[in-house]
PDB file of N, CA and C in Angstrom:
ATOM      1  N   UNK A  94       0.759  -1.278  -0.003  1.00 46.00           N
ATOM      2  CA  UNK A  94       0.047  -0.098  -0.073  1.00 46.00           C
ATOM      3  C   UNK A  94       0.870   1.236   0.017  1.00 46.00           C
ATOM      4  N   UNK A  95       1.916   1.253   0.757  1.00 48.00           N
ATOM      5  CA  UNK A  95       2.658   2.501   0.858  1.00 48.00           C
ATOM      6  C   UNK A  95       1.786   3.485   1.682  1.00 48.00           C
ATOM      7  N   UNK A  96       1.975   4.675   1.517  1.00 53.00           N
ATOM      8  CA  UNK A  96       1.135   5.762   2.238  1.00 53.00           C
ATOM      9  C   UNK A  96      -0.156   5.999   1.431  1.00 53.00           C
ATOM     10  N   UNK A  97      -1.282   5.396   2.018  1.00 55.00           N
ATOM     11  CA  UNK A  97      -2.485   5.625   1.346  1.00 55.00           C
ATOM     12  C   UNK A  97      -2.902   4.306   0.483  1.00 55.00           C
ATOM     13  N   UNK A  98      -4.078   4.584  -0.161  1.00 61.00           N
ATOM     14  CA  UNK A  98      -4.534   3.312  -0.992  1.00 61.00           C
ATOM     15  C   UNK A  98      -5.307   2.433  -0.057  1.00 61.00           C
ATOM     16  N   UNK A  99      -5.396   1.151  -0.552  1.00 71.00           N
ATOM     17  CA  UNK A  99      -6.026   0.106   0.118  1.00 71.00           C
ATOM     18  C   UNK A  99      -4.982  -0.366   1.227  1.00 71.00           C
ATOM     19  N   UNK A 100      -5.361  -0.470   2.501  1.00 83.00           N
ATOM     20  CA  UNK A 100      -4.456  -0.877   3.449  1.00 83.00           C
ATOM     21  C   UNK A 100      -4.073  -2.370   3.452  1.00 83.00           C
ATOM     22  N   UNK A 101      -2.914  -2.605   2.668  1.00 88.00           N
ATOM     23  CA  UNK A 101      -2.500  -4.016   2.626  1.00 88.00           C
ATOM     24  C   UNK A 101      -2.147  -4.493   3.923  1.00 88.00           C
ATOM     25  N   UNK A 102      -1.870  -3.885   5.031  1.00 89.00           N
ATOM     26  CA  UNK A 102      -1.553  -4.374   6.146  1.00 89.00           C
ATOM     27  C   UNK A 102      -2.771  -4.586   7.168  1.00 89.00           C
ATOM     28  N   UNK A 103      -4.077  -4.435   6.559  1.00 92.00           N
ATOM     29  CA  UNK A 103      -5.258  -4.663   7.180  1.00 92.00           C
ATOM     30  C   UNK A 103      -5.922  -3.417   7.871  1.00 92.00           C
ATOM     31  N   UNK A 104      -7.026  -3.633   8.368  1.00 95.00           N
ATOM     32  CA  UNK A 104      -7.814  -2.562   9.037  1.00 95.00           C
ATOM     33  C   UNK A 104      -8.091  -2.917  10.451  1.00 95.00           C
ATOM     34  N   UNK A 105      -7.732  -2.211  11.319  1.00 94.00           N
ATOM     35  CA  UNK A 105      -7.856  -2.499  12.706  1.00 94.00           C
ATOM     36  C   UNK A 105      -9.033  -1.598  13.357  1.00 94.00           C
ATOM     37  N   UNK A 106     -10.058  -2.288  13.999  1.00 95.00           N
ATOM     38  CA  UNK A 106     -11.195  -1.469  14.500  1.00 95.00           C
ATOM     39  C   UNK A 106     -10.902  -1.330  16.027  1.00 95.00           C
ATOM     40  N   UNK A 107     -11.170  -0.152  16.585  1.00 95.00           N
ATOM     41  CA  UNK A 107     -10.857   0.146  17.928  1.00 95.00           C
ATOM     42  C   UNK A 107     -11.972   1.023  18.511  1.00 95.00           C
ATOM     43  N   UNK A 108     -12.150   0.906  19.917  1.00 95.00           N
ATOM     44  CA  UNK A 108     -12.972   1.780  20.535  1.00 95.00           C
ATOM     45  C   UNK A 108     -12.248   2.745  21.570  1.00 95.00           C
ATOM     46  N   UNK A 109     -10.924   2.772  21.405  1.00 93.00           N
ATOM     47  CA  UNK A 109     -10.054   3.426  22.315  1.00 93.00           C
ATOM     48  C   UNK A 109     -10.397   4.973  22.088  1.00 93.00           C
ATOM     49  N   UNK A 110     -10.022   5.754  23.031  1.00 91.00           N
ATOM     50  CA  UNK A 110     -10.295   7.277  23.027  1.00 91.00           C
ATOM     51  C   UNK A 110      -9.356   7.866  21.830  1.00 91.00           C
ATOM     52  N   UNK A 111      -8.140   7.427  21.791  1.00 93.00           N
ATOM     53  CA  UNK A 111      -7.202   7.866  20.853  1.00 93.00           C
ATOM     54  C   UNK A 111      -6.645   6.878  20.039  1.00 93.00           C
ATOM     55  N   UNK A 112      -6.341   7.114  18.678  1.00 96.00           N
ATOM     56  CA  UNK A 112      -5.627   6.205  17.849  1.00 96.00           C
ATOM     57  C   UNK A 112      -4.175   6.440  18.020  1.00 96.00           C
ATOM     58  N   UNK A 113      -3.442   5.232  17.767  1.00 96.00           N
ATOM     59  CA  UNK A 113      -2.070   5.220  17.882  1.00 96.00           C
ATOM     60  C   UNK A 113      -1.316   6.071  16.880  1.00 96.00           C
ATOM     61  N   UNK A 114      -0.194   6.707  17.198  1.00 96.00           N
ATOM     62  CA  UNK A 114       0.584   7.539  16.208  1.00 96.00           C
ATOM     63  C   UNK A 114       1.392   6.569  15.366  1.00 96.00           C
ATOM     64  N   UNK A 115       1.830   5.413  15.780  1.00 96.00           N
ATOM     65  CA  UNK A 115       2.406   4.400  15.121  1.00 96.00           C
ATOM     66  C   UNK A 115       1.592   3.066  15.208  1.00 96.00           C
ATOM     67  N   UNK A 116       1.533   2.280  14.236  1.00 96.00           N
ATOM     68  CA  UNK A 116       0.830   1.041  14.265  1.00 96.00           C
ATOM     69  C   UNK A 116       1.417   0.029  13.164  1.00 96.00           C
ATOM     70  N   UNK A 117       0.721  -0.891  12.794  1.00 96.00           N
ATOM     71  CA  UNK A 117       1.126  -1.841  11.858  1.00 96.00           C
ATOM     72  C   UNK A 117       1.419  -1.181  10.407  1.00 96.00           C
ATOM     73  N   UNK A 118       2.606  -1.490   9.833  1.00 96.00           N
ATOM     74  CA  UNK A 118       2.934  -0.744   8.619  1.00 96.00           C
ATOM     75  C   UNK A 118       1.803  -1.115   7.547  1.00 96.00           C
ATOM     76  N   UNK A 119       1.523  -0.010   6.728  1.00 96.00           N
ATOM     77  CA  UNK A 119       0.571  -0.093   5.613  1.00 96.00           C
ATOM     78  C   UNK A 119      -0.798  -0.533   5.995  1.00 96.00           C
ATOM     79  N   UNK A 120      -1.234  -0.081   7.121  1.00 96.00           N
ATOM     80  CA  UNK A 120      -2.593  -0.420   7.686  1.00 96.00           C
ATOM     81  C   UNK A 120      -3.415   0.867   7.908  1.00 96.00           C
ATOM     82  N   UNK A 121      -4.598   0.631   8.376  1.00 97.00           N
ATOM     83  CA  UNK A 121      -5.568   1.679   8.783  1.00 97.00           C
ATOM     84  C   UNK A 121      -6.142   1.216  10.085  1.00 97.00           C
ATOM     85  N   UNK A 122      -6.427   2.257  10.917  1.00 97.00           N
ATOM     86  CA  UNK A 122      -7.239   2.115  12.084  1.00 97.00           C
ATOM     87  C   UNK A 122      -8.457   2.795  12.035  1.00 97.00           C
ATOM     88  N   UNK A 123      -9.574   2.228  12.407  1.00 97.00           N
ATOM     89  CA  UNK A 123     -10.963   2.947  12.488  1.00 97.00           C
ATOM     90  C   UNK A 123     -11.337   2.862  13.857  1.00 97.00           C
ATOM     91  N   UNK A 124     -11.559   4.209  14.432  1.00 96.00           N
ATOM     92  CA  UNK A 124     -12.123   4.407  15.816  1.00 96.00           C
ATOM     93  C   UNK A 124     -13.562   4.583  15.843  1.00 96.00           C
ATOM     94  N   UNK A 125     -14.310   3.738  16.523  1.00 97.00           N
ATOM     95  CA  UNK A 125     -15.795   3.901  16.600  1.00 97.00           C
ATOM     96  C   UNK A 125     -16.265   4.231  18.092  1.00 97.00           C
ATOM     97  N   UNK A 126     -17.292   4.994  18.095  1.00 93.00           N
ATOM     98  CA  UNK A 126     -17.901   5.115  19.575  1.00 93.00           C
ATOM     99  C   UNK A 126     -18.581   3.744  19.884  1.00 93.00           C
ATOM    100  N   UNK A 127     -18.277   3.308  20.959  1.00 93.00           N
ATOM    101  CA  UNK A 127     -18.787   2.024  21.432  1.00 93.00           C
ATOM    102  C   UNK A 127     -20.322   1.920  21.654  1.00 93.00           C
ATOM    103  N   UNK A 128     -20.895   2.942  22.089  1.00 93.00           N
ATOM    104  CA  UNK A 128     -22.315   3.030  22.334  1.00 93.00           C
ATOM    105  C   UNK A 128     -23.108   3.132  21.119  1.00 93.00           C
ATOM    106  N   UNK A 129     -22.834   4.007  20.216  1.00 92.00           N
ATOM    107  CA  UNK A 129     -23.545   4.186  18.998  1.00 92.00           C
ATOM    108  C   UNK A 129     -23.054   3.559  17.892  1.00 92.00           C
ATOM    109  N   UNK A 130     -21.811   2.968  17.861  1.00 94.00           N
ATOM    110  CA  UNK A 130     -21.175   2.243  16.749  1.00 94.00           C
ATOM    111  C   UNK A 130     -21.010   3.348  15.531  1.00 94.00           C
ATOM    112  N   UNK A 131     -20.815   4.492  15.940  1.00 93.00           N
ATOM    113  CA  UNK A 131     -20.504   5.524  14.890  1.00 93.00           C
ATOM    114  C   UNK A 131     -19.026   5.596  14.639  1.00 93.00           C
ATOM    115  N   UNK A 132     -18.654   5.555  13.263  1.00 95.00           N
ATOM    116  CA  UNK A 132     -17.287   5.842  12.966  1.00 95.00           C
ATOM    117  C   UNK A 132     -16.863   7.290  13.263  1.00 95.00           C
ATOM    118  N   UNK A 133     -15.876   7.401  14.013  1.00 94.00           N
ATOM    119  CA  UNK A 133     -15.451   8.695  14.566  1.00 94.00           C
ATOM    120  C   UNK A 133     -14.172   9.226  13.777  1.00 94.00           C
ATOM    121  N   UNK A 134     -13.234   8.363  13.460  1.00 96.00           N
ATOM    122  CA  UNK A 134     -11.898   8.723  12.912  1.00 96.00           C
ATOM    123  C   UNK A 134     -11.353   7.481  12.318  1.00 96.00           C
ATOM    124  N   UNK A 135     -10.577   7.762  11.156  1.00 97.00           N
ATOM    125  CA  UNK A 135      -9.754   6.712  10.456  1.00 97.00           C
ATOM    126  C   UNK A 135      -8.344   7.249  10.493  1.00 97.00           C
ATOM    127  N   UNK A 136      -7.347   6.413  10.562  1.00 97.00           N
ATOM    128  CA  UNK A 136      -5.968   6.695  10.462  1.00 97.00           C
ATOM    129  C   UNK A 136      -5.159   5.745   9.659  1.00 97.00           C
ATOM    130  N   UNK A 137      -4.541   6.278   8.613  1.00 97.00           N
ATOM    131  CA  UNK A 137      -3.561   5.469   7.819  1.00 97.00           C
ATOM    132  C   UNK A 137      -2.127   5.593   8.154  1.00 97.00           C
ATOM    133  N   UNK A 138      -1.434   4.430   7.961  1.00 97.00           N
ATOM    134  CA  UNK A 138      -0.051   4.313   8.375  1.00 97.00           C
ATOM    135  C   UNK A 138       0.801   3.974   7.173  1.00 97.00           C
ATOM    136  N   UNK A 139       2.016   4.435   7.155  1.00 96.00           N
ATOM    137  CA  UNK A 139       2.893   4.201   5.988  1.00 96.00           C
ATOM    138  C   UNK A 139       3.659   2.898   6.140  1.00 96.00           C
ATOM    139  N   UNK A 140       4.577   2.659   5.281  1.00 96.00           N
ATOM    140  CA  UNK A 140       5.535   1.411   5.300  1.00 96.00           C
ATOM    141  C   UNK A 140       6.289   1.246   6.559  1.00 96.00           C
ATOM    142  N   UNK A 141       6.396   2.339   7.348  1.00 95.00           N
ATOM    143  CA  UNK A 141       7.163   2.330   8.616  1.00 95.00           C
ATOM    144  C   UNK A 141       6.226   2.255   9.716  1.00 95.00           C
ATOM    145  N   UNK A 142       4.974   2.302   9.361  1.00 96.00           N
ATOM    146  CA  UNK A 142       3.991   2.162  10.621  1.00 96.00           C
ATOM    147  C   UNK A 142       3.691   3.595  11.188  1.00 96.00           C
ATOM    148  N   UNK A 143       4.035   4.641  10.493  1.00 97.00           N
ATOM    149  CA  UNK A 143       3.851   5.970  10.932  1.00 97.00           C
ATOM    150  C   UNK A 143       2.558   6.630  10.518  1.00 97.00           C
ATOM    151  N   UNK A 144       1.743   7.361  11.215  1.00 97.00           N
ATOM    152  CA  UNK A 144       0.577   7.921  10.844  1.00 97.00           C
ATOM    153  C   UNK A 144       0.852   8.843   9.682  1.00 97.00           C
ATOM    154  N   UNK A 145       0.133   8.835   8.601  1.00 97.00           N
ATOM    155  CA  UNK A 145       0.241   9.726   7.479  1.00 97.00           C
ATOM    156  C   UNK A 145      -1.023  10.534   7.150  1.00 97.00           C
ATOM    157  N   UNK A 146      -2.060  10.035   7.645  1.00 97.00           N
ATOM    158  CA  UNK A 146      -3.399  10.702   7.231  1.00 97.00           C
ATOM    159  C   UNK A 146      -4.469  10.278   8.218  1.00 97.00           C
ATOM    160  N   UNK A 147      -5.285  11.325   8.756  1.00 96.00           N
ATOM    161  CA  UNK A 147      -6.306  11.138   9.445  1.00 96.00           C
ATOM    162  C   UNK A 147      -7.580  11.591   8.727  1.00 96.00           C
ATOM    163  N   UNK A 148      -8.745  10.995   8.926  1.00 96.00           N
ATOM    164  CA  UNK A 148     -10.042  11.352   8.532  1.00 96.00           C
ATOM    165  C   UNK A 148     -10.974  11.423   9.638  1.00 96.00           C
ATOM    166  N   UNK A 149     -11.429  12.594  10.011  1.00 93.00           N
ATOM    167  CA  UNK A 149     -12.297  12.875  10.999  1.00 93.00           C
ATOM    168  C   UNK A 149     -13.718  12.922  10.542  1.00 93.00           C
ATOM    169  N   UNK A 150     -14.653  12.114  11.125  1.00 92.00           N
ATOM    170  CA  UNK A 150     -15.977  12.023  10.700  1.00 92.00           C
ATOM    171  C   UNK A 150     -16.887  12.856  11.535  1.00 92.00           C
ATOM    172  N   UNK A 151     -16.625  12.944  12.844  1.00 77.00           N
ATOM    173  CA  UNK A 151     -17.309  13.695  13.787  1.00 77.00           C
ATOM    174  C   UNK A 151     -16.265  14.078  14.891  1.00 77.00           C
ATOM    175  N   UNK A 152     -16.420  15.259  15.490  1.00 72.00           N
ATOM    176  CA  UNK A 152     -15.950  15.616  16.713  1.00 72.00           C
ATOM    177  C   UNK A 152     -16.500  16.863  17.114  1.00 72.00           C
ATOM    178  N   UNK A 153     -16.086  17.435  18.371  1.00 62.00           N
ATOM    179  CA  UNK A 153     -16.497  18.554  18.731  1.00 62.00           C
ATOM    180  C   UNK A 153     -16.147  19.813  17.828  1.00 62.00           C
ATOM    181  N   UNK A 154     -17.108  20.768  17.667  1.00 60.00           N
ATOM    182  CA  UNK A 154     -16.882  21.810  16.642  1.00 60.00           C
ATOM    183  C   UNK A 154     -17.482  23.076  17.306  1.00 60.00           C
ATOM    184  N   UNK A 155     -17.078  23.517  18.472  1.00 52.00           N
ATOM    185  CA  UNK A 155     -17.627  24.590  19.151  1.00 52.00           C
ATOM    186  C   UNK A 155     -17.686  25.786  18.463  1.00 52.00           C
ATOM    187  N   UNK A 156     -16.665  26.111  17.527  1.00 57.00           N
ATOM    188  CA  UNK A 156     -16.543  27.257  16.726  1.00 57.00           C
ATOM    189  C   UNK A 156     -17.130  27.170  15.454  1.00 57.00           C
ATOM    190  N   UNK A 157     -17.734  26.003  15.080  1.00 60.00           N
ATOM    191  CA  UNK A 157     -18.605  25.878  13.877  1.00 60.00           C
ATOM    192  C   UNK A 157     -17.653  26.206  12.680  1.00 60.00           C
ATOM    193  N   UNK A 158     -16.310  25.821  12.784  1.00 65.00           N
ATOM    194  CA  UNK A 158     -15.468  26.101  11.693  1.00 65.00           C
ATOM    195  C   UNK A 158     -14.808  24.810  11.010  1.00 65.00           C
ATOM    196  N   UNK A 159     -15.520  23.765  11.167  1.00 70.00           N
ATOM    197  CA  UNK A 159     -15.032  22.496  10.564  1.00 70.00           C
ATOM    198  C   UNK A 159     -16.159  21.898   9.665  1.00 70.00           C
ATOM    199  N   UNK A 160     -15.791  21.222   8.667  1.00 73.00           N
ATOM    200  CA  UNK A 160     -16.681  20.572   7.811  1.00 73.00           C
ATOM    201  C   UNK A 160     -16.420  19.074   7.992  1.00 73.00           C
ATOM    202  N   UNK A 161     -17.440  18.167   7.730  1.00 84.00           N
ATOM    203  CA  UNK A 161     -17.198  16.820   7.962  1.00 84.00           C
ATOM    204  C   UNK A 161     -17.652  15.981   6.742  1.00 84.00           C
ATOM    205  N   UNK A 162     -17.032  14.948   6.486  1.00 94.00           N
ATOM    206  CA  UNK A 162     -15.733  14.514   7.018  1.00 94.00           C
ATOM    207  C   UNK A 162     -14.600  15.406   6.459  1.00 94.00           C
ATOM    208  N   UNK A 163     -13.492  15.558   7.148  1.00 93.00           N
ATOM    209  CA  UNK A 163     -12.325  16.184   6.682  1.00 93.00           C
ATOM    210  C   UNK A 163     -11.078  15.353   7.032  1.00 93.00           C
ATOM    211  N   UNK A 164      -9.919  15.645   6.256  1.00 95.00           N
ATOM    212  CA  UNK A 164      -8.691  14.968   6.534  1.00 95.00           C
ATOM    213  C   UNK A 164      -7.646  15.758   7.143  1.00 95.00           C
ATOM    214  N   UNK A 165      -6.573  15.198   7.655  1.00 95.00           N
ATOM    215  CA  UNK A 165      -5.463  15.887   8.190  1.00 95.00           C
ATOM    216  C   UNK A 165      -4.193  15.123   7.770  1.00 95.00           C
ATOM    217  N   UNK A 166      -3.169  15.763   7.238  1.00 96.00           N
ATOM    218  CA  UNK A 166      -1.907  15.077   7.031  1.00 96.00           C
ATOM    219  C   UNK A 166      -1.076  15.074   8.223  1.00 96.00           C
ATOM    220  N   UNK A 167      -0.091  14.099   8.290  1.00 97.00           N
ATOM    221  CA  UNK A 167       0.915  14.072   9.280  1.00 97.00           C
ATOM    222  C   UNK A 167       2.307  14.390   8.793  1.00 97.00           C
ATOM    223  N   UNK A 168       3.029  15.056   9.466  1.00 96.00           N
ATOM    224  CA  UNK A 168       4.514  15.315   9.089  1.00 96.00           C
ATOM    225  C   UNK A 168       5.393  14.728  10.137  1.00 96.00           C
ATOM    226  N   UNK A 169       6.372  14.092   9.672  1.00 96.00           N
ATOM    227  CA  UNK A 169       7.421  13.530  10.561  1.00 96.00           C
ATOM    228  C   UNK A 169       8.752  14.067  10.392  1.00 96.00           C
ATOM    229  N   UNK A 170       9.312  14.716  11.517  1.00 90.00           N
ATOM    230  CA  UNK A 170      10.616  15.213  11.610  1.00 90.00           C
ATOM    231  C   UNK A 170      11.193  14.761  12.792  1.00 90.00           C
ATOM    232  N   UNK A 171      12.460  14.174  12.696  1.00 81.00           N
ATOM    233  CA  UNK A 171      13.409  13.575  13.763  1.00 81.00           C
ATOM    234  C   UNK A 171      12.538  12.629  14.656  1.00 81.00           C
ATOM    235  N   UNK A 172      11.779  11.814  13.882  1.00 84.00           N
ATOM    236  CA  UNK A 172      10.973  10.755  14.328  1.00 84.00           C
ATOM    237  C   UNK A 172       9.960  11.220  15.284  1.00 84.00           C
ATOM    238  N   UNK A 173       9.446  12.417  15.129  1.00 90.00           N
ATOM    239  CA  UNK A 173       8.307  12.913  15.956  1.00 90.00           C
ATOM    240  C   UNK A 173       7.096  13.253  14.927  1.00 90.00           C
ATOM    241  N   UNK A 174       6.005  12.655  15.134  1.00 94.00           N
ATOM    242  CA  UNK A 174       4.941  12.998  14.308  1.00 94.00           C
ATOM    243  C   UNK A 174       4.115  14.179  14.795  1.00 94.00           C
ATOM    244  N   UNK A 175       3.624  14.970  13.840  1.00 94.00           N
ATOM    245  CA  UNK A 175       2.817  16.122  13.987  1.00 94.00           C
ATOM    246  C   UNK A 175       1.847  16.180  13.036  1.00 94.00           C
ATOM    247  N   UNK A 176       0.398  16.122  13.604  1.00 94.00           N
ATOM    248  CA  UNK A 176      -0.758  16.253  12.718  1.00 94.00           C
ATOM    249  C   UNK A 176      -0.888  17.652  12.248  1.00 94.00           C
ATOM    250  N   UNK A 177      -1.190  17.804  10.949  1.00 92.00           N
ATOM    251  CA  UNK A 177      -1.492  19.112  10.498  1.00 92.00           C
ATOM    252  C   UNK A 177      -2.768  19.649  11.116  1.00 92.00           C
ATOM    253  N   UNK A 178      -2.828  20.979  11.340  1.00 90.00           N
ATOM    254  CA  UNK A 178      -3.988  21.652  11.926  1.00 90.00           C
ATOM    255  C   UNK A 178      -5.054  21.803  11.021  1.00 90.00           C
ATOM    256  N   UNK A 179      -4.662  22.278   9.763  1.00 89.00           N
ATOM    257  CA  UNK A 179      -5.779  22.627   8.775  1.00 89.00           C
ATOM    258  C   UNK A 179      -6.509  21.448   8.278  1.00 89.00           C
ATOM    259  N   UNK A 180      -7.866  21.488   8.310  1.00 90.00           N
ATOM    260  CA  UNK A 180      -8.608  20.396   7.819  1.00 90.00           C
ATOM    261  C   UNK A 180      -8.532  20.561   6.239  1.00 90.00           C
ATOM    262  N   UNK A 181      -8.453  19.299   5.556  1.00 93.00           N
ATOM    263  CA  UNK A 181      -8.307  19.186   4.199  1.00 93.00           C
ATOM    264  C   UNK A 181      -9.567  18.395   3.595  1.00 93.00           C
ATOM    265  N   UNK A 182      -9.922  18.549   2.396  1.00 93.00           N
ATOM    266  CA  UNK A 182     -10.966  17.787   1.762  1.00 93.00           C
ATOM    267  C   UNK A 182     -10.584  16.349   1.840  1.00 93.00           C
ATOM    268  N   UNK A 183     -11.482  15.487   2.131  1.00 95.00           N
ATOM    269  CA  UNK A 183     -11.018  14.057   1.999  1.00 95.00           C
ATOM    270  C   UNK A 183     -10.616  13.613   0.788  1.00 95.00           C
ATOM    271  N   UNK A 184      -9.484  12.726   0.776  1.00 95.00           N
ATOM    272  CA  UNK A 184      -8.856  12.251  -0.387  1.00 95.00           C
ATOM    273  C   UNK A 184      -9.222  10.802  -0.469  1.00 95.00           C
ATOM    274  N   UNK A 185     -10.495  10.677  -1.035  1.00 93.00           N
ATOM    275  CA  UNK A 185     -10.958   9.305  -1.299  1.00 93.00           C
ATOM    276  C   UNK A 185     -10.318   8.433  -2.256  1.00 93.00           C
ATOM    277  N   UNK A 186      -9.611   9.085  -3.125  1.00 93.00           N
ATOM    278  CA  UNK A 186      -8.849   8.284  -4.212  1.00 93.00           C
ATOM    279  C   UNK A 186      -7.718   7.640  -3.646  1.00 93.00           C
ATOM    280  N   UNK A 187      -6.875   8.401  -2.789  1.00 93.00           N
ATOM    281  CA  UNK A 187      -5.619   7.865  -2.333  1.00 93.00           C
ATOM    282  C   UNK A 187      -5.754   7.250  -0.878  1.00 93.00           C
ATOM    283  N   UNK A 188      -6.871   7.479  -0.279  1.00 93.00           N
ATOM    284  CA  UNK A 188      -6.956   6.887   1.234  1.00 93.00           C
ATOM    285  C   UNK A 188      -8.452   6.339   1.327  1.00 93.00           C
ATOM    286  N   UNK A 189      -8.517   5.032   1.134  1.00 89.00           N
ATOM    287  CA  UNK A 189      -9.772   4.320   1.005  1.00 89.00           C
ATOM    288  C   UNK A 189     -10.104   3.616   2.414  1.00 89.00           C
TER     289      UNK A 189
END
């Protein structure tokens, strides 16, 4: 898979409060609300298992400045991951 595309490393479903910054290489994690079974967030991991993309389906929006769903890129410098702040249009072609 590399970064994006169909996760050849599989899809992991979780009900944890937060998704891991690193996980199985070339995989995706989907976080659901345990009570409503609503998909809250997806995260894709690259060939090194580092987060490369988030997709937020729902979250608090107190300032009404987010659209849903939206994506965020991750940047890695000195082995420290940082999620981009700006919401991006979902990239359905490269992140499925």
